Each structure stands twice: as structure tokens, then as C-alpha cells.
């Protein structure tokens, strides 16, 4: 809702005849009755970012911003994203799928502690737990299992975290994220004023370009397009490791894509307009 309100205001500031449309049971009726020319998707997570809305809009022949059905569906599923990245020869942290209690011990033994336990199909760090002791594994698995999707444990990467915003398939300046929380969780992402965002990120130019290229390659490999965000950790031992790819990132006062765009000289209203332009390409 915060993203939608900010985007709607920016579109109207740019002179676009736009209206907010919240997704409910009457969504199809409202889309077909509204005689809209195109849709700026501002929905995060399941139902808005996972390919289902993109499929509906494709069926209705309504152009929309950002990735299509395939890229959206892949990126919403962190586990399949990791497998696809591995197949493309791109670096991602080691992981173990957890299907039952027996897998908990195996995950700890293979990956070592700490690990991050994640539901595969959620965003915004929802359902994630940093596990530092063996006795914490079961509770973390049960929490993640409550989201009706695959669960996996991922090795803990003790290095700096960067995010690469993508606009028109090209990376913007990197942002380095620093938080005093256990990890960059929901509270730190959306509400905490203690989370620090460094842009410029402080890396030498060639190192920043290298991470940007990793992000661009990952975005392309999973079939994403238009705009998005790639999150990367840099391990002192293994180098850059891709955590996940977001196809509808936040556009709020705490959000990272507007911050990176501003560093590249693009204000919020112009950024929203440029994202709208991603709806103007060919659609099936």
C-alpha cells in the first residue's frame, strides 16, 4: 500500500491519468470495466509478484510493468532461482532443502552453523530465521513451513551486503546495506531508522562494476526484465554470492531502487515514469 500510494502520486505528478486499484475479488471486473491502457504493478509477494497477476494481465491483453509470467514466477521461488543460477554458472550460497525433521540435522552438518532457514516463496524476509544453535532448527523449520511452500537452509555469509537496482535491464549504482539487527529483516527493511545505506557503496570502481555485472547476468538468467533488484553478499572466502532477485521491489521512503536511481541522477517521479516505460514493449 505504501508503494502503491507513492507510485500513484508520482504518476499523477507526471501528468498521467492514473488511478489506484487495490487487488480484491472484483479485480478482473474492475480491470475490464476501467478501459485501462496499461498497468503499473505495485503489488509485492504472492499474487502480485509471482506471475499470477502477470498471467491475468497477459490474458486480458493489458500491458504491464516489469517482468513477465516466467521471470516473475521463477524469482518469487527462491529455491528454483538458486537452482537456475547454479545451472547458469552463477554464484549463490550453499543450501539444503528441508522436507522433514531428519533433514534438520543433515542441513546443520553439511552447512555448519549459523544458517538461515527460509520459506521459498515469501519476500520481505518474512518467515526467515537465523539459526545459531542446533536446538533452534526445528522451530525455524516449523515457522517457515507455515507458508505452504518449500523450505531450505542456506549457509550464513558473514560479509558485506550489497543490492543492485536494475532499470531497463541495466544496473544502477550499488548500495551497501548495514544493519545492527541479526540480519536485514522485515523491520530493518521497512521501518528502522538505524539501518544504514551507503551509496556510493565505497567499493573501488572496478569492484563495483564486477558486482553490477554479476547482478545483470543473474537478472538475465532468470528471465527477469525491465526493472528489479538483485541482492548480493560478498564472502571473504567465496566472493560475491547472489541471495535473491526481486521483480517488484519496494518504492517507499526506505526503499533501495529510488535511492540508487537518485545516485544516478533520476528523481522519484522520473523513476516511476521510466518504470512505466517498461510496459511499452512487445507483449504476447
PDB file of C-alpha atoms in Angstrom:
ATOM      1  CA  UNK A   1       0.000   0.000   0.000  1.00  0.00           C
ATOM      2  CA  UNK A   2       2.884   2.370   0.754  1.00  0.00           C
ATOM      3  CA  UNK A   3       4.457   1.582  -2.616  1.00  0.00           C
ATOM      4  CA  UNK A   4       1.139   1.967  -4.435  1.00  0.00           C
ATOM      5  CA  UNK A   5       0.414   5.366  -2.878  1.00  0.00           C
ATOM      6  CA  UNK A   6       3.898   6.686  -3.690  1.00  0.00           C
ATOM      7  CA  UNK A   7       3.770   5.412  -7.282  1.00  0.00           C
ATOM      8  CA  UNK A   8       0.269   6.776  -7.889  1.00  0.00           C
ATOM      9  CA  UNK A   9       1.277  10.235  -6.656  1.00  0.00           C
ATOM     10  CA  UNK A  10       4.378  10.200  -8.884  1.00  0.00           C
ATOM     11  CA  UNK A  11       2.382   9.185 -11.969  1.00  0.00           C
ATOM     12  CA  UNK A  12      -0.117  11.945 -11.347  1.00  0.00           C
ATOM     13  CA  UNK A  13       2.737  14.412 -10.816  1.00  0.00           C
ATOM     14  CA  UNK A  14       3.980  13.444 -14.289  1.00  0.00           C
ATOM     15  CA  UNK A  15       0.586  14.179 -15.804  1.00  0.00           C
ATOM     16  CA  UNK A  16      -0.503  10.556 -16.226  1.00  0.00           C
ATOM     17  CA  UNK A  17      -4.236   9.902 -15.913  1.00  0.00           C
ATOM     18  CA  UNK A  18      -3.804   7.172 -13.295  1.00  0.00           C
ATOM     19  CA  UNK A  19      -5.911   5.688 -10.537  1.00  0.00           C
ATOM     20  CA  UNK A  20      -5.140   3.294  -7.704  1.00  0.00           C
ATOM     21  CA  UNK A  21      -6.688  -0.148  -7.954  1.00  0.00           C
ATOM     22  CA  UNK A  22      -6.341  -2.401  -4.921  1.00  0.00           C
ATOM     23  CA  UNK A  23      -6.498  -6.128  -5.656  1.00  0.00           C
ATOM     24  CA  UNK A  24      -9.656  -7.789  -4.392  1.00  0.00           C
ATOM     25  CA  UNK A  25     -12.151 -10.392  -5.559  1.00  0.00           C
ATOM     26  CA  UNK A  26     -13.547  -7.864  -8.032  1.00  0.00           C
ATOM     27  CA  UNK A  27     -10.168  -7.227  -9.663  1.00  0.00           C
ATOM     28  CA  UNK A  28     -10.987  -8.785 -13.043  1.00  0.00           C
ATOM     29  CA  UNK A  29     -14.280  -6.925 -13.304  1.00  0.00           C
ATOM     30  CA  UNK A  30     -12.635  -3.631 -12.406  1.00  0.00           C
ATOM     31  CA  UNK A  31      -9.777  -4.173 -14.850  1.00  0.00           C
ATOM     32  CA  UNK A  32     -12.115  -4.928 -17.739  1.00  0.00           C
ATOM     33  CA  UNK A  33     -14.592  -2.147 -16.873  1.00  0.00           C
ATOM     34  CA  UNK A  34     -11.931   0.520 -16.399  1.00  0.00           C
ATOM     35  CA  UNK A  35     -10.729   0.657 -20.005  1.00  0.00           C
ATOM     36  CA  UNK A  36      -7.146   0.997 -18.838  1.00  0.00           C
ATOM     37  CA  UNK A  37      -4.273   1.309 -21.313  1.00  0.00           C
ATOM     38  CA  UNK A  38      -1.641  -0.328 -19.101  1.00  0.00           C
ATOM     39  CA  UNK A  39      -0.905  -1.375 -15.512  1.00  0.00           C
ATOM     40  CA  UNK A  40       1.876  -0.218 -13.180  1.00  0.00           C
ATOM     41  CA  UNK A  41       2.236  -3.255 -10.868  1.00  0.00           C
ATOM     42  CA  UNK A  42       2.877  -2.181  -7.275  1.00  0.00           C
ATOM     43  CA  UNK A  43       1.984  -5.455  -5.530  1.00  0.00           C
ATOM     44  CA  UNK A  44       4.675  -7.306  -3.567  1.00  0.00           C
ATOM     45  CA  UNK A  45       4.870 -11.031  -2.850  1.00  0.00           C
ATOM     46  CA  UNK A  46       2.388 -13.719  -3.772  1.00  0.00           C
ATOM     47  CA  UNK A  47      -0.438 -12.721  -6.048  1.00  0.00           C
ATOM     48  CA  UNK A  48       1.353  -9.672  -7.392  1.00  0.00           C
ATOM     49  CA  UNK A  49       4.981 -10.604  -7.905  1.00  0.00           C
ATOM     50  CA  UNK A  50       4.770 -14.336  -8.608  1.00  0.00           C
ATOM     51  CA  UNK A  51       3.455 -14.409 -12.176  1.00  0.00           C
ATOM     52  CA  UNK A  52      -0.243 -14.860 -11.392  1.00  0.00           C
ATOM     53  CA  UNK A  53      -1.171 -11.202 -11.897  1.00  0.00           C
ATOM     54  CA  UNK A  54       1.155 -11.054 -14.896  1.00  0.00           C
ATOM     55  CA  UNK A  55      -0.685 -14.048 -16.382  1.00  0.00           C
ATOM     56  CA  UNK A  56      -4.058 -12.425 -15.811  1.00  0.00           C
ATOM     57  CA  UNK A  57      -2.951  -9.166 -17.437  1.00  0.00           C
ATOM     58  CA  UNK A  58      -1.473 -11.050 -20.384  1.00  0.00           C
ATOM     59  CA  UNK A  59      -4.768 -12.894 -20.839  1.00  0.00           C
ATOM     60  CA  UNK A  60      -6.627  -9.557 -20.745  1.00  0.00           C
ATOM     61  CA  UNK A  61      -4.079  -8.098 -23.193  1.00  0.00           C
ATOM     62  CA  UNK A  62      -3.203  -5.305 -20.776  1.00  0.00           C
ATOM     63  CA  UNK A  63       0.466  -4.224 -20.962  1.00  0.00           C
ATOM     64  CA  UNK A  64       2.173  -4.106 -17.557  1.00  0.00           C
ATOM     65  CA  UNK A  65       5.436  -3.008 -15.977  1.00  0.00           C
ATOM     66  CA  UNK A  66       8.369  -5.264 -15.275  1.00  0.00           C
ATOM     67  CA  UNK A  67       8.904  -8.979 -15.722  1.00  0.00           C
ATOM     68  CA  UNK A  68       6.534 -11.371 -17.483  1.00  0.00           C
ATOM     69  CA  UNK A  69       4.970 -14.561 -16.188  1.00  0.00           C
ATOM     70  CA  UNK A  70       8.100 -16.722 -16.363  1.00  0.00           C
ATOM     71  CA  UNK A  71      10.591 -14.313 -14.799  1.00  0.00           C
ATOM     72  CA  UNK A  72       8.132 -13.316 -12.085  1.00  0.00           C
ATOM     73  CA  UNK A  73       7.320 -16.922 -11.163  1.00  0.00           C
ATOM     74  CA  UNK A  74      10.962 -18.006 -11.056  1.00  0.00           C
ATOM     75  CA  UNK A  75      12.148 -15.089  -8.933  1.00  0.00           C
ATOM     76  CA  UNK A  76       9.350 -15.494  -6.399  1.00  0.00           C
ATOM     77  CA  UNK A  77      10.582 -19.047  -5.785  1.00  0.00           C
ATOM     78  CA  UNK A  78      13.960 -18.618  -4.076  1.00  0.00           C
ATOM     79  CA  UNK A  79      14.773 -22.321  -4.284  1.00  0.00           C
ATOM     80  CA  UNK A  80      14.211 -22.593  -8.052  1.00  0.00           C
ATOM     81  CA  UNK A  81      16.055 -19.304  -8.521  1.00  0.00           C
ATOM     82  CA  UNK A  82      19.089 -20.769  -6.775  1.00  0.00           C
ATOM     83  CA  UNK A  83      18.964 -23.931  -8.886  1.00  0.00           C
ATOM     84  CA  UNK A  84      18.693 -21.904 -12.084  1.00  0.00           C
ATOM     85  CA  UNK A  85      21.577 -19.642 -11.046  1.00  0.00           C
ATOM     86  CA  UNK A  86      23.702 -22.708 -10.344  1.00  0.00           C
ATOM     87  CA  UNK A  87      22.835 -24.115 -13.762  1.00  0.00           C
ATOM     88  CA  UNK A  88      23.907 -20.839 -15.357  1.00  0.00           C
ATOM     89  CA  UNK A  89      27.249 -20.962 -13.534  1.00  0.00           C
ATOM     90  CA  UNK A  90      26.413 -18.008 -11.280  1.00  0.00           C
ATOM     91  CA  UNK A  91      27.407 -17.946  -7.594  1.00  0.00           C
ATOM     92  CA  UNK A  92      24.847 -18.427  -4.809  1.00  0.00           C
ATOM     93  CA  UNK A  93      25.235 -19.591  -1.182  1.00  0.00           C
ATOM     94  CA  UNK A  94      25.179 -23.344  -0.482  1.00  0.00           C
ATOM     95  CA  UNK A  95      21.836 -24.704   0.703  1.00  0.00           C
ATOM     96  CA  UNK A  96      19.908 -27.793   1.789  1.00  0.00           C
ATOM     97  CA  UNK A  97      16.203 -28.458   1.245  1.00  0.00           C
ATOM     98  CA  UNK A  98      14.386 -29.333   4.484  1.00  0.00           C
ATOM     99  CA  UNK A  99      11.464 -31.705   3.990  1.00  0.00           C
ATOM    100  CA  UNK A 100      11.285 -33.346   7.421  1.00  0.00           C
ATOM    101  CA  UNK A 101      12.921 -33.401  10.841  1.00  0.00           C
ATOM    102  CA  UNK A 102      15.656 -35.767   9.675  1.00  0.00           C
ATOM    103  CA  UNK A 103      16.829 -33.114   7.215  1.00  0.00           C
ATOM    104  CA  UNK A 104      17.396 -30.629  10.042  1.00  0.00           C
ATOM    105  CA  UNK A 105      20.432 -32.465  11.372  1.00  0.00           C
ATOM    106  CA  UNK A 106      21.793 -33.070   7.873  1.00  0.00           C
ATOM    107  CA  UNK A 107      21.469 -29.388   6.982  1.00  0.00           C
ATOM    108  CA  UNK A 108      23.395 -28.362  10.080  1.00  0.00           C
ATOM    109  CA  UNK A 109      26.132 -30.898   9.380  1.00  0.00           C
ATOM    110  CA  UNK A 110      26.505 -30.012   5.687  1.00  0.00           C
ATOM    111  CA  UNK A 111      26.351 -26.245   6.006  1.00  0.00           C
ATOM    112  CA  UNK A 112      27.608 -25.645   9.528  1.00  0.00           C
ATOM    113  CA  UNK A 113      26.050 -23.118  11.869  1.00  0.00           C
ATOM    114  CA  UNK A 114      24.818 -20.455  11.718  1.00  0.00           C
ATOM    115  CA  UNK A 115      22.398 -20.944   8.802  1.00  0.00           C
ATOM    116  CA  UNK A 116      19.393 -19.021   7.509  1.00  0.00           C
ATOM    117  CA  UNK A 117      16.160 -21.024   7.279  1.00  0.00           C
ATOM    118  CA  UNK A 118      13.801 -19.649   4.622  1.00  0.00           C
ATOM    119  CA  UNK A 119      10.422 -20.317   3.073  1.00  0.00           C
ATOM    120  CA  UNK A 120      10.965 -20.494  -0.665  1.00  0.00           C
ATOM    121  CA  UNK A 121       8.016 -18.413  -1.814  1.00  0.00           C
ATOM    122  CA  UNK A 122       7.927 -15.405   0.502  1.00  0.00           C
ATOM    123  CA  UNK A 123       9.506 -11.957   0.232  1.00  0.00           C
ATOM    124  CA  UNK A 124      10.500  -9.118   2.573  1.00  0.00           C
ATOM    125  CA  UNK A 125      12.367 -11.602   4.852  1.00  0.00           C
ATOM    126  CA  UNK A 126       9.005 -12.969   6.074  1.00  0.00           C
ATOM    127  CA  UNK A 127       9.331 -16.351   7.774  1.00  0.00           C
ATOM    128  CA  UNK A 128      13.126 -16.297   7.861  1.00  0.00           C
ATOM    129  CA  UNK A 129      15.167 -17.261  10.933  1.00  0.00           C
ATOM    130  CA  UNK A 130      18.877 -17.107  11.647  1.00  0.00           C
ATOM    131  CA  UNK A 131      19.742 -20.387  13.398  1.00  0.00           C
ATOM    132  CA  UNK A 132      22.841 -20.315  15.588  1.00  0.00           C
ATOM    133  CA  UNK A 133      22.287 -23.438  17.739  1.00  0.00           C
ATOM    134  CA  UNK A 134      21.040 -26.932  16.759  1.00  0.00           C
ATOM    135  CA  UNK A 135      18.070 -26.742  19.104  1.00  0.00           C
ATOM    136  CA  UNK A 136      16.744 -23.713  17.172  1.00  0.00           C
ATOM    137  CA  UNK A 137      16.440 -25.598  13.877  1.00  0.00           C
ATOM    138  CA  UNK A 138      13.072 -27.240  14.488  1.00  0.00           C
ATOM    139  CA  UNK A 139      11.293 -24.012  15.449  1.00  0.00           C
ATOM    140  CA  UNK A 140      12.784 -22.221  12.439  1.00  0.00           C
ATOM    141  CA  UNK A 141      11.649 -25.009  10.100  1.00  0.00           C
ATOM    142  CA  UNK A 142       8.142 -25.033  11.603  1.00  0.00           C
ATOM    143  CA  UNK A 143       7.860 -21.253  11.169  1.00  0.00           C
ATOM    144  CA  UNK A 144       8.956 -21.390   7.527  1.00  0.00           C
ATOM    145  CA  UNK A 145       6.739 -24.412   6.833  1.00  0.00           C
ATOM    146  CA  UNK A 146       3.690 -22.382   7.804  1.00  0.00           C
ATOM    147  CA  UNK A 147       3.830 -20.543   4.474  1.00  0.00           C
ATOM    148  CA  UNK A 148       2.792 -23.560   2.394  1.00  0.00           C
ATOM    149  CA  UNK A 149       5.898 -23.805   0.239  1.00  0.00           C
ATOM    150  CA  UNK A 150       9.312 -25.487   0.143  1.00  0.00           C
ATOM    151  CA  UNK A 151      11.728 -24.708   2.976  1.00  0.00           C
ATOM    152  CA  UNK A 152      15.505 -24.633   2.776  1.00  0.00           C
ATOM    153  CA  UNK A 153      18.504 -23.797   4.923  1.00  0.00           C
ATOM    154  CA  UNK A 154      21.154 -21.546   3.434  1.00  0.00           C
ATOM    155  CA  UNK A 155      24.710 -21.130   4.650  1.00  0.00           C
ATOM    156  CA  UNK A 156      25.336 -17.946   6.612  1.00  0.00           C
ATOM    157  CA  UNK A 157      27.505 -15.482   4.712  1.00  0.00           C
ATOM    158  CA  UNK A 158      29.461 -13.237   7.084  1.00  0.00           C
ATOM    159  CA  UNK A 159      30.328 -10.481   4.662  1.00  0.00           C
ATOM    160  CA  UNK A 160      29.073  -7.128   3.404  1.00  0.00           C
ATOM    161  CA  UNK A 161      25.660  -6.976   1.718  1.00  0.00           C
ATOM    162  CA  UNK A 162      25.018  -5.041  -1.476  1.00  0.00           C
ATOM    163  CA  UNK A 163      21.978  -4.524  -3.643  1.00  0.00           C
ATOM    164  CA  UNK A 164      21.938  -3.721  -7.338  1.00  0.00           C
ATOM    165  CA  UNK A 165      18.860  -1.958  -8.672  1.00  0.00           C
ATOM    166  CA  UNK A 166      18.088  -2.793 -12.294  1.00  0.00           C
ATOM    167  CA  UNK A 167      16.385  -0.294 -14.606  1.00  0.00           C
ATOM    168  CA  UNK A 168      15.737  -1.054 -18.271  1.00  0.00           C
ATOM    169  CA  UNK A 169      17.877  -4.158 -17.743  1.00  0.00           C
ATOM    170  CA  UNK A 170      20.955  -2.146 -16.700  1.00  0.00           C
ATOM    171  CA  UNK A 171      22.347  -1.939 -13.142  1.00  0.00           C
ATOM    172  CA  UNK A 172      22.293   1.341 -11.228  1.00  0.00           C
ATOM    173  CA  UNK A 173      24.911   2.358  -8.618  1.00  0.00           C
ATOM    174  CA  UNK A 174      25.301  -0.253  -5.885  1.00  0.00           C
ATOM    175  CA  UNK A 175      24.043   0.307  -2.355  1.00  0.00           C
ATOM    176  CA  UNK A 176      25.796  -1.213   0.649  1.00  0.00           C
ATOM    177  CA  UNK A 177      23.427  -2.182   3.477  1.00  0.00           C
ATOM    178  CA  UNK A 178      24.480  -2.100   7.121  1.00  0.00           C
ATOM    179  CA  UNK A 179      22.146  -3.071   9.947  1.00  0.00           C
ATOM    180  CA  UNK A 180      22.537  -3.630  13.678  1.00  0.00           C
ATOM    181  CA  UNK A 181      19.849  -6.338  13.526  1.00  0.00           C
ATOM    182  CA  UNK A 182      20.680 -10.047  13.378  1.00  0.00           C
ATOM    183  CA  UNK A 183      20.109  -9.735   9.642  1.00  0.00           C
ATOM    184  CA  UNK A 184      18.333  -7.394   7.192  1.00  0.00           C
ATOM    185  CA  UNK A 185      14.842  -8.400   8.328  1.00  0.00           C
ATOM    186  CA  UNK A 186      11.334  -7.010   7.755  1.00  0.00           C
ATOM    187  CA  UNK A 187      11.649  -4.358  10.466  1.00  0.00           C
ATOM    188  CA  UNK A 188      15.070  -3.241   9.229  1.00  0.00           C
ATOM    189  CA  UNK A 189      13.852  -3.085   5.617  1.00  0.00           C
ATOM    190  CA  UNK A 190      10.714  -1.026   6.072  1.00  0.00           C
ATOM    191  CA  UNK A 191      10.671   0.799   9.377  1.00  0.00           C
ATOM    192  CA  UNK A 192      14.020   1.031  11.159  1.00  0.00           C
ATOM    193  CA  UNK A 193      15.855   4.353  11.046  1.00  0.00           C
ATOM    194  CA  UNK A 194      19.022   2.623  12.267  1.00  0.00           C
ATOM    195  CA  UNK A 195      19.641   0.705   9.010  1.00  0.00           C
ATOM    196  CA  UNK A 196      22.421   2.418   7.029  1.00  0.00           C
ATOM    197  CA  UNK A 197      22.505   2.635   3.246  1.00  0.00           C
ATOM    198  CA  UNK A 198      25.756   3.668   1.610  1.00  0.00           C
ATOM    199  CA  UNK A 199      25.545   4.978  -1.952  1.00  0.00           C
ATOM    200  CA  UNK A 200      28.194   5.398  -3.270  1.00  0.00           C
ATOM    201  CA  UNK A 201      28.872   1.966  -1.828  1.00  0.00           C
ATOM    202  CA  UNK A 202      32.559   2.580  -1.094  1.00  0.00           C
ATOM    203  CA  UNK A 203      33.989  -0.095  -3.399  1.00  0.00           C
ATOM    204  CA  UNK A 204      36.696   0.674  -5.959  1.00  0.00           C
ATOM    205  CA  UNK A 205      35.194   1.348  -9.393  1.00  0.00           C
ATOM    206  CA  UNK A 206      36.293  -1.969 -10.909  1.00  0.00           C
ATOM    207  CA  UNK A 207      34.941  -3.998  -7.977  1.00  0.00           C
ATOM    208  CA  UNK A 208      31.594  -2.215  -8.183  1.00  0.00           C
ATOM    209  CA  UNK A 209      31.429  -2.887 -11.923  1.00  0.00           C
ATOM    210  CA  UNK A 210      32.170  -6.543 -11.265  1.00  0.00           C
ATOM    211  CA  UNK A 211      29.252  -6.873  -8.844  1.00  0.00           C
ATOM    212  CA  UNK A 212      26.998  -4.957 -11.225  1.00  0.00           C
ATOM    213  CA  UNK A 213      27.843  -7.442 -13.964  1.00  0.00           C
ATOM    214  CA  UNK A 214      27.043 -10.371 -11.654  1.00  0.00           C
ATOM    215  CA  UNK A 215      23.674  -8.747 -10.917  1.00  0.00           C
ATOM    216  CA  UNK A 216      22.941  -8.080 -14.592  1.00  0.00           C
ATOM    217  CA  UNK A 217      23.820 -11.661 -15.547  1.00  0.00           C
ATOM    218  CA  UNK A 218      21.601 -13.054 -12.774  1.00  0.00           C
ATOM    219  CA  UNK A 219      18.679 -10.852 -13.843  1.00  0.00           C
ATOM    220  CA  UNK A 220      19.004 -12.095 -17.406  1.00  0.00           C
ATOM    221  CA  UNK A 221      19.489 -15.753 -16.421  1.00  0.00           C
ATOM    222  CA  UNK A 222      16.174 -15.993 -14.553  1.00  0.00           C
ATOM    223  CA  UNK A 223      14.163 -14.342 -17.315  1.00  0.00           C
ATOM    224  CA  UNK A 224      13.504 -11.104 -15.422  1.00  0.00           C
ATOM    225  CA  UNK A 225      13.170  -7.898 -17.397  1.00  0.00           C
ATOM    226  CA  UNK A 226      12.537  -4.178 -17.208  1.00  0.00           C
ATOM    227  CA  UNK A 227      13.301  -3.340 -13.604  1.00  0.00           C
ATOM    228  CA  UNK A 228      14.044  -5.080 -10.332  1.00  0.00           C
ATOM    229  CA  UNK A 229      16.702  -5.601  -7.690  1.00  0.00           C
ATOM    230  CA  UNK A 230      19.419  -8.200  -7.121  1.00  0.00           C
ATOM    231  CA  UNK A 231      20.702  -8.793  -3.577  1.00  0.00           C
ATOM    232  CA  UNK A 232      24.308  -9.938  -3.179  1.00  0.00           C
ATOM    233  CA  UNK A 233      26.506 -10.900  -0.225  1.00  0.00           C
ATOM    234  CA  UNK A 234      30.276 -10.840  -0.577  1.00  0.00           C
ATOM    235  CA  UNK A 235      32.013 -13.674   1.249  1.00  0.00           C
ATOM    236  CA  UNK A 236      35.675 -13.166   2.208  1.00  0.00           C
ATOM    237  CA  UNK A 237      36.308 -16.746   1.046  1.00  0.00           C
ATOM    238  CA  UNK A 238      33.907 -17.302  -1.867  1.00  0.00           C
ATOM    239  CA  UNK A 239      33.462 -13.787  -3.267  1.00  0.00           C
ATOM    240  CA  UNK A 240      30.081 -12.489  -4.473  1.00  0.00           C
ATOM    241  CA  UNK A 241      27.067 -14.730  -3.798  1.00  0.00           C
ATOM    242  CA  UNK A 242      23.593 -13.955  -5.156  1.00  0.00           C
ATOM    243  CA  UNK A 243      20.899 -14.146  -2.486  1.00  0.00           C
ATOM    244  CA  UNK A 244      17.732 -13.404  -4.430  1.00  0.00           C
ATOM    245  CA  UNK A 245      16.143 -11.373  -7.210  1.00  0.00           C
ATOM    246  CA  UNK A 246      13.127  -9.125  -6.697  1.00  0.00           C
ATOM    247  CA  UNK A 247      10.931  -8.274  -9.683  1.00  0.00           C
ATOM    248  CA  UNK A 248       8.666  -5.753  -7.911  1.00  0.00           C
ATOM    249  CA  UNK A 249      10.895  -4.087  -5.295  1.00  0.00           C
ATOM    250  CA  UNK A 250       9.571  -1.614  -2.769  1.00  0.00           C
ATOM    251  CA  UNK A 251       9.070   2.019  -3.723  1.00  0.00           C
ATOM    252  CA  UNK A 252       8.723   3.581  -0.254  1.00  0.00           C
ATOM    253  CA  UNK A 253      10.707   6.117   1.748  1.00  0.00           C
ATOM    254  CA  UNK A 254      13.023   3.295   2.909  1.00  0.00           C
ATOM    255  CA  UNK A 255      13.318   1.612  -0.495  1.00  0.00           C
ATOM    256  CA  UNK A 256      16.538   0.952  -2.343  1.00  0.00           C
ATOM    257  CA  UNK A 257      15.686   1.336  -6.025  1.00  0.00           C
ATOM    258  CA  UNK A 258      14.729   5.029  -5.613  1.00  0.00           C
ATOM    259  CA  UNK A 259      17.931   5.560  -3.637  1.00  0.00           C
ATOM    260  CA  UNK A 260      20.102   4.048  -6.379  1.00  0.00           C
ATOM    261  CA  UNK A 261      18.225   5.964  -9.076  1.00  0.00           C
ATOM    262  CA  UNK A 262      18.779   9.233  -7.192  1.00  0.00           C
ATOM    263  CA  UNK A 263      22.506   8.492  -7.092  1.00  0.00           C
ATOM    264  CA  UNK A 264      22.364   8.127 -10.886  1.00  0.00           C
ATOM    265  CA  UNK A 265      20.562  11.486 -11.208  1.00  0.00           C
ATOM    266  CA  UNK A 266      16.980  10.203 -11.569  1.00  0.00           C
ATOM    267  CA  UNK A 267      14.385  11.563  -9.137  1.00  0.00           C
ATOM    268  CA  UNK A 268      11.456   9.528  -7.821  1.00  0.00           C
ATOM    269  CA  UNK A 269       8.814  10.820 -10.241  1.00  0.00           C
ATOM    270  CA  UNK A 270      11.101  10.287 -13.231  1.00  0.00           C
ATOM    271  CA  UNK A 271      11.998   6.804 -11.963  1.00  0.00           C
ATOM    272  CA  UNK A 272       8.301   5.867 -11.806  1.00  0.00           C
ATOM    273  CA  UNK A 273       7.865   7.179 -15.352  1.00  0.00           C
ATOM    274  CA  UNK A 274      10.850   5.168 -16.592  1.00  0.00           C
ATOM    275  CA  UNK A 275       9.418   2.029 -14.983  1.00  0.00           C
ATOM    276  CA  UNK A 276       6.116   2.801 -16.717  1.00  0.00           C
ATOM    277  CA  UNK A 277       8.089   2.757 -19.982  1.00  0.00           C
ATOM    278  CA  UNK A 278       8.870  -0.930 -19.373  1.00  0.00           C
ATOM    279  CA  UNK A 279       5.186  -1.616 -20.088  1.00  0.00           C
ATOM    280  CA  UNK A 280       5.546  -0.270 -23.599  1.00  0.00           C
ATOM    281  CA  UNK A 281       7.485  -3.150 -25.155  1.00  0.00           C
ATOM    282  CA  UNK A 282       6.042  -6.088 -27.066  1.00  0.00           C
ATOM    283  CA  UNK A 283       3.665  -8.342 -25.111  1.00  0.00           C
ATOM    284  CA  UNK A 284       2.339 -11.794 -26.071  1.00  0.00           C
TER     285      UNK A 284
END
